[in-house]
Amino acid sequence: MAEATLSVRSRTSDPLPGFRLALFSTLLWVGLIVVLPLTALIVRPWQEGLGAMTMALHDGRMFAALRVSFVTAFIAALINVPVGLLLTWTLVRVRLPGRRIVDALIDLPFAIPTAVTGITLATLYGPQGWLGKPLAHLGISIAYSTAGIVVALMFVGLPFIVRSVEPVLRGLPPEQEEAAGLLGASSWQTVWRVVLPSLLPATVSGFGLAFARGIGEYGSVIFIAGNQPFRTEIAPLLVVVRLQEFDYAGATSIAFILLVASMLCLAGVAMLRRRVARGLITGVN
């Protein structure tokens, strides 16, 4: 009886085999890889007093770079939403030849070095590029402009939309669409009123991930942006510029402001996602 009691207590205190080791490893990894660097970034700007932060807050070049980063990331993520939804629908619902190849190419931005992406885009959309030259004849300039930044961020952000929506669309019961068709709904009405509301939380999540990636993107942007201060200079590049000037206080101050702004944006997206999901559940009930 006593042995049985000890066995029950052991199972209660340790619900999974290796639970304590897994918990310790997780906390250690999170502490060393996530919490410690973020803590150092938060503390570093204040070590030299309020002077460095005050100078950063009065730096017009920094605010211009932040504006470029956030605006272009938002526009790129917003454009990627309909493109990603259409691409996901094609991959899941349409049996096209070469579908597996297209599905594999979607993950290419995750694997290819960002510098290679930037050089490729600059070559394509440059004044003498395959796409840049005919566009220049039409009066459209992509490379070395804000439009080039948006194109680069669209390339790196599209997989987040597709991979967030794809499992939800695959798990969507076809009976709902069949019922809508039997009730007389057209194809567009079925997509607009049945499919898209179910995909909305995943779409918001993908948008948030693409937006967050775009804010901190560096390698794929600097080759096509032109890097003109107050026009096409992004915030991560300005951090590198400050480090090259040995202005470590200014670099960490900009990084701290960028971190806070990014966290606030992600918190807003997460709140919106929860409200959307709660509204859908309420509507179902």
Tab-separated table of C-alpha atoms in Angstrom:
chain	number	residue	atom	x	y	z
A	1	MET	CA	0.000	0.000	0.000
A	2	ALA	CA	2.814	2.386	0.891
A	3	GLU	CA	4.638	1.596	-2.341
A	4	ALA	CA	1.483	2.293	-4.329
A	5	THR	CA	1.063	5.641	-2.548
A	6	LEU	CA	4.671	6.629	-3.288
A	7	SER	CA	4.198	5.622	-6.924
A	8	VAL	CA	1.084	7.792	-7.220
A	9	ARG	CA	2.882	10.755	-5.606
A	10	SER	CA	5.820	10.299	-7.961
A	11	ARG	CA	3.553	10.327	-11.009
A	12	THR	CA	1.736	13.398	-9.669
A	13	SER	CA	4.902	15.410	-9.032
A	14	ASP	CA	6.538	14.331	-12.297
A	15	PRO	CA	3.722	14.015	-14.876
A	16	LEU	CA	6.011	13.362	-17.869
A	17	PRO	CA	9.196	11.304	-18.188
A	18	GLY	CA	12.121	13.696	-18.012
A	19	PHE	CA	9.858	16.627	-17.172
A	20	ARG	CA	12.290	18.281	-14.766
A	21	LEU	CA	15.214	17.970	-17.180
A	22	ALA	CA	13.107	19.348	-20.043
A	23	LEU	CA	11.891	22.239	-17.883
A	24	PHE	CA	15.427	23.077	-16.753
A	25	SER	CA	16.750	22.935	-20.335
A	26	THR	CA	13.921	25.159	-21.580
A	27	LEU	CA	14.420	27.766	-18.872
A	28	LEU	CA	18.194	27.707	-19.399
A	29	TRP	CA	17.818	28.152	-23.169
A	30	VAL	CA	15.279	30.960	-22.833
A	31	GLY	CA	17.410	32.685	-20.213
A	32	LEU	CA	20.684	32.570	-22.154
A	33	ILE	CA	19.379	33.091	-25.691
A	34	VAL	CA	16.397	35.420	-25.146
A	35	VAL	CA	16.188	37.025	-21.692
A	36	LEU	CA	19.890	37.793	-21.149
A	37	PRO	CA	20.505	39.568	-24.509
A	38	LEU	CA	17.262	41.548	-24.213
A	39	THR	CA	18.137	42.553	-20.645
A	40	ALA	CA	21.582	43.713	-21.778
A	41	LEU	CA	19.996	45.734	-24.593
A	42	ILE	CA	17.558	47.365	-22.190
A	43	VAL	CA	20.189	48.189	-19.557
A	44	ARG	CA	23.048	49.284	-21.857
A	45	PRO	CA	21.611	52.644	-23.061
A	46	TRP	CA	21.136	53.838	-19.479
A	47	GLN	CA	24.652	53.040	-18.261
A	48	GLU	CA	25.979	56.378	-19.501
A	49	GLY	CA	23.129	58.373	-18.030
A	50	LEU	CA	20.243	60.094	-19.762
A	51	GLY	CA	22.504	61.957	-22.169
A	52	ALA	CA	22.742	59.229	-24.795
A	53	MET	CA	19.018	58.528	-24.729
A	54	THR	CA	18.206	62.233	-24.856
A	55	MET	CA	20.443	62.691	-27.893
A	56	ALA	CA	18.780	59.693	-29.540
A	57	LEU	CA	15.327	61.136	-28.929
A	58	HIS	CA	16.397	64.359	-30.648
A	59	ASP	CA	17.954	62.584	-33.635
A	60	GLY	CA	15.809	63.373	-36.674
A	61	ARG	CA	17.748	60.895	-38.789
A	62	MET	CA	16.808	58.095	-36.399
A	63	PHE	CA	13.090	58.919	-36.527
A	64	ALA	CA	13.243	59.103	-40.312
A	65	ALA	CA	14.863	55.649	-40.414
A	66	LEU	CA	12.263	54.256	-38.016
A	67	ARG	CA	9.485	55.703	-40.156
A	68	VAL	CA	10.927	54.094	-43.290
A	69	SER	CA	11.293	50.709	-41.572
A	70	PHE	CA	7.815	50.629	-40.055
A	71	VAL	CA	5.930	52.079	-43.030
A	72	THR	CA	7.567	49.827	-45.608
A	73	ALA	CA	7.174	46.750	-43.386
A	74	PHE	CA	3.477	47.530	-42.909
A	75	ILE	CA	2.867	48.091	-46.640
A	76	ALA	CA	4.744	44.915	-47.604
A	77	ALA	CA	2.863	42.791	-45.053
A	78	LEU	CA	-0.444	44.314	-46.139
A	79	ILE	CA	0.199	43.516	-49.810
A	80	ASN	CA	1.317	40.010	-48.896
A	81	VAL	CA	-2.037	39.220	-47.253
A	82	PRO	CA	-4.152	38.887	-50.447
A	83	VAL	CA	-1.214	37.453	-52.395
A	84	GLY	CA	-0.541	34.882	-49.667
A	85	LEU	CA	-4.215	33.938	-49.355
A	86	LEU	CA	-4.522	33.421	-53.101
A	87	LEU	CA	-1.303	31.394	-53.227
A	88	THR	CA	-2.373	29.263	-50.253
A	89	TRP	CA	-5.781	28.607	-51.809
A	90	THR	CA	-4.106	27.496	-55.036
A	91	LEU	CA	-1.717	25.138	-53.237
A	92	VAL	CA	-4.403	23.562	-51.057
A	93	ARG	CA	-7.505	23.454	-53.267
A	94	VAL	CA	-6.148	23.351	-56.828
A	95	ARG	CA	-4.223	20.355	-58.156
A	96	LEU	CA	-1.863	22.065	-60.570
A	97	PRO	CA	1.158	20.426	-62.205
A	98	GLY	CA	4.347	21.439	-60.446
A	99	ARG	CA	2.479	22.281	-57.256
A	100	ARG	CA	5.104	20.597	-55.074
A	101	ILE	CA	7.864	22.667	-56.660
A	102	VAL	CA	5.968	25.892	-55.980
A	103	ASP	CA	5.312	24.729	-52.420
A	104	ALA	CA	9.043	24.171	-51.904
A	105	LEU	CA	9.951	27.542	-53.445
A	106	ILE	CA	7.766	29.351	-50.907
A	107	ASP	CA	10.212	28.416	-48.155
A	108	LEU	CA	13.202	29.645	-50.173
A	109	PRO	CA	13.403	33.015	-48.341
A	110	PHE	CA	13.908	31.063	-45.104
A	111	ALA	CA	16.968	29.263	-46.480
A	112	ILE	CA	18.633	31.668	-48.888
A	113	PRO	CA	21.046	34.225	-47.360
A	114	THR	CA	19.459	37.664	-47.170
A	115	ALA	CA	22.472	39.266	-48.859
A	116	VAL	CA	21.949	37.003	-51.869
A	117	THR	CA	18.322	38.109	-51.978
A	118	GLY	CA	19.321	41.762	-51.898
A	119	ILE	CA	21.931	41.415	-54.646
A	120	THR	CA	19.494	39.461	-56.836
A	121	LEU	CA	16.711	42.015	-56.424
A	122	ALA	CA	19.097	44.907	-57.068
A	123	THR	CA	20.281	43.180	-60.238
A	124	LEU	CA	16.748	42.547	-61.475
A	125	TYR	CA	15.281	45.947	-60.646
A	126	GLY	CA	18.385	48.074	-61.247
A	127	PRO	CA	18.462	50.675	-64.038
A	128	GLN	CA	19.981	48.092	-66.415
A	129	GLY	CA	18.255	45.034	-64.952
A	130	TRP	CA	15.907	42.646	-66.706
A	131	LEU	CA	12.895	44.210	-65.020
A	132	GLY	CA	14.303	47.579	-64.041
A	133	LYS	CA	15.171	48.694	-67.577
A	134	PRO	CA	11.677	48.231	-69.117
A	135	LEU	CA	10.096	49.731	-66.010
A	136	ALA	CA	12.418	52.738	-66.296
A	137	HIS	CA	11.099	53.372	-69.818
A	138	LEU	CA	7.621	53.564	-68.262
A	139	GLY	CA	8.833	56.044	-65.663
A	140	ILE	CA	8.747	53.510	-62.809
A	141	SER	CA	11.794	53.299	-60.547
A	142	ILE	CA	12.021	50.354	-58.160
A	143	ALA	CA	15.672	50.089	-57.196
A	144	TYR	CA	17.174	52.633	-54.804
A	145	SER	CA	13.748	53.847	-53.693
A	146	THR	CA	11.105	53.082	-51.087
A	147	ALA	CA	9.385	50.806	-53.603
A	148	GLY	CA	12.499	48.635	-53.715
A	149	ILE	CA	12.384	48.231	-49.937
A	150	VAL	CA	8.752	47.130	-50.152
A	151	VAL	CA	9.577	44.589	-52.872
A	152	ALA	CA	12.404	43.108	-50.780
A	153	LEU	CA	10.219	42.888	-47.677
A	154	MET	CA	7.422	41.278	-49.689
A	155	PHE	CA	9.841	38.559	-50.784
A	156	VAL	CA	11.004	37.719	-47.254
A	157	GLY	CA	7.561	38.104	-45.645
A	158	LEU	CA	5.338	36.085	-47.993
A	159	PRO	CA	6.186	32.658	-46.485
A	160	PHE	CA	4.885	33.772	-43.078
A	161	ILE	CA	1.429	34.441	-44.513
A	162	VAL	CA	1.288	31.191	-46.479
A	163	ARG	CA	2.570	28.937	-43.706
A	164	SER	CA	0.253	30.510	-41.126
A	165	VAL	CA	-2.894	30.088	-43.224
A	166	GLU	CA	-2.130	26.771	-44.933
A	167	PRO	CA	-2.782	24.363	-41.983
A	168	VAL	CA	-6.030	26.164	-41.107
A	169	LEU	CA	-7.266	25.968	-44.685
A	170	ARG	CA	-6.354	22.273	-44.906
A	171	GLY	CA	-8.287	21.555	-41.713
A	172	LEU	CA	-11.347	23.557	-42.721
A	173	PRO	CA	-14.326	21.145	-42.959
A	174	PRO	CA	-15.629	21.031	-46.548
A	175	GLU	CA	-19.137	20.477	-45.193
A	176	GLN	CA	-19.418	24.198	-44.404
A	177	GLU	CA	-18.780	25.170	-48.009
A	178	GLU	CA	-21.126	22.452	-49.261
A	179	ALA	CA	-23.862	23.668	-46.918
A	180	ALA	CA	-23.398	27.241	-48.131
A	181	GLY	CA	-23.713	26.043	-51.728
A	182	LEU	CA	-26.875	24.093	-50.941
A	183	LEU	CA	-28.374	27.203	-49.357
A	184	GLY	CA	-27.862	29.080	-52.617
A	185	ALA	CA	-24.623	30.960	-51.906
A	186	SER	CA	-22.402	31.701	-54.872
A	187	SER	CA	-18.706	30.813	-54.918
A	188	TRP	CA	-17.674	34.360	-53.977
A	189	GLN	CA	-20.247	34.481	-51.160
A	190	THR	CA	-18.969	31.166	-49.812
A	191	VAL	CA	-15.386	32.402	-49.835
A	192	TRP	CA	-16.245	35.797	-48.333
A	193	ARG	CA	-18.674	34.648	-45.631
A	194	VAL	CA	-17.523	31.117	-44.799
A	195	VAL	CA	-13.860	30.597	-45.685
A	196	LEU	CA	-12.267	33.987	-45.011
A	197	PRO	CA	-13.763	34.461	-41.497
A	198	SER	CA	-12.296	31.090	-40.486
A	199	LEU	CA	-8.889	32.105	-41.864
A	200	LEU	CA	-8.880	35.560	-40.281
A	201	PRO	CA	-7.016	34.720	-37.005
A	202	ALA	CA	-4.299	32.845	-38.914
A	203	THR	CA	-4.090	35.684	-41.426
A	204	VAL	CA	-3.587	38.217	-38.630
A	205	SER	CA	-0.855	36.010	-37.151
A	206	GLY	CA	0.905	35.759	-40.501
A	207	PHE	CA	0.606	39.506	-40.987
A	208	GLY	CA	2.179	40.114	-37.580
A	209	LEU	CA	5.073	37.757	-38.281
A	210	ALA	CA	5.721	39.282	-41.708
A	211	PHE	CA	5.544	42.777	-40.233
A	212	ALA	CA	7.964	41.921	-37.419
A	213	ARG	CA	10.394	40.317	-39.875
A	214	GLY	CA	10.214	43.379	-42.118
A	215	ILE	CA	11.030	45.802	-39.302
A	216	GLY	CA	14.320	44.087	-38.532
A	217	GLU	CA	15.272	43.039	-42.062
A	218	TYR	CA	18.734	44.168	-43.135
A	219	GLY	CA	20.573	42.076	-45.715
A	220	SER	CA	17.914	41.914	-48.416
A	221	VAL	CA	17.137	45.658	-48.149
A	222	ILE	CA	20.443	47.531	-48.110
A	223	PHE	CA	21.412	46.525	-51.668
A	224	ILE	CA	18.195	47.760	-53.253
A	225	ALA	CA	17.258	50.641	-50.946
A	226	GLY	CA	19.913	53.176	-51.911
A	227	ASN	CA	20.428	53.956	-48.187
A	228	GLN	CA	19.815	57.697	-48.496
A	229	PRO	CA	19.450	59.332	-45.070
A	230	PHE	CA	15.952	60.708	-44.395
A	231	ARG	CA	14.641	58.921	-47.510
A	232	THR	CA	15.529	55.243	-47.923
A	233	GLU	CA	17.684	54.537	-44.871
A	234	ILE	CA	16.292	51.822	-42.593
A	235	ALA	CA	16.715	51.658	-38.825
A	236	PRO	CA	18.890	48.487	-38.710
A	237	LEU	CA	21.317	50.125	-41.143
A	238	LEU	CA	21.528	53.223	-38.953
A	239	VAL	CA	22.479	51.014	-36.001
A	240	VAL	CA	25.369	49.625	-38.072
A	241	VAL	CA	26.382	53.162	-39.104
A	242	ARG	CA	26.513	54.270	-35.473
A	243	LEU	CA	28.654	51.243	-34.589
A	244	GLN	CA	31.055	52.053	-37.430
A	245	GLU	CA	31.314	55.569	-35.977
A	246	PHE	CA	32.153	53.999	-32.567
A	247	ASP	CA	29.014	55.615	-31.187
A	248	TYR	CA	28.016	52.607	-29.106
A	249	ALA	CA	25.673	54.597	-26.884
A	250	GLY	CA	23.814	55.943	-29.901
A	251	ALA	CA	23.628	52.492	-31.522
A	252	THR	CA	22.221	50.826	-28.421
A	253	SER	CA	19.791	53.706	-27.887
A	254	ILE	CA	18.417	53.279	-31.410
A	255	ALA	CA	18.270	49.503	-30.915
A	256	PHE	CA	16.406	49.973	-27.635
A	257	ILE	CA	13.837	52.307	-29.210
A	258	LEU	CA	13.442	49.893	-32.118
A	259	LEU	CA	12.949	47.012	-29.678
A	260	VAL	CA	10.275	48.846	-27.682
A	261	ALA	CA	8.434	49.949	-30.807
A	262	SER	CA	8.540	46.429	-32.247
A	263	MET	CA	7.264	44.874	-29.026
A	264	LEU	CA	4.389	47.352	-28.856
A	265	CYS	CA	3.439	46.573	-32.448
A	266	LEU	CA	3.569	42.832	-31.840
A	267	ALA	CA	1.489	43.212	-28.686
A	268	GLY	CA	-1.097	45.146	-30.680
A	269	VAL	CA	-1.207	42.448	-33.364
A	270	ALA	CA	-1.546	39.707	-30.719
A	271	MET	CA	-4.396	41.591	-29.053
A	272	LEU	CA	-6.149	42.018	-32.389
A	273	ARG	CA	-5.709	38.306	-33.144
A	274	ARG	CA	-7.272	37.319	-29.804
A	275	ARG	CA	-10.204	39.650	-30.331
A	276	VAL	CA	-10.789	38.294	-33.819
A	277	ALA	CA	-10.672	34.697	-32.597
A	278	ARG	CA	-12.948	35.497	-29.651
A	279	GLY	CA	-15.419	37.183	-31.965
A	280	LEU	CA	-15.505	34.152	-34.258
A	281	ILE	CA	-16.082	31.807	-31.346
A	282	THR	CA	-18.834	34.045	-29.998
A	283	GLY	CA	-20.420	34.165	-33.422
A	284	VAL	CA	-20.385	30.384	-33.651
A	285	ASN	CA	-22.068	30.076	-30.257
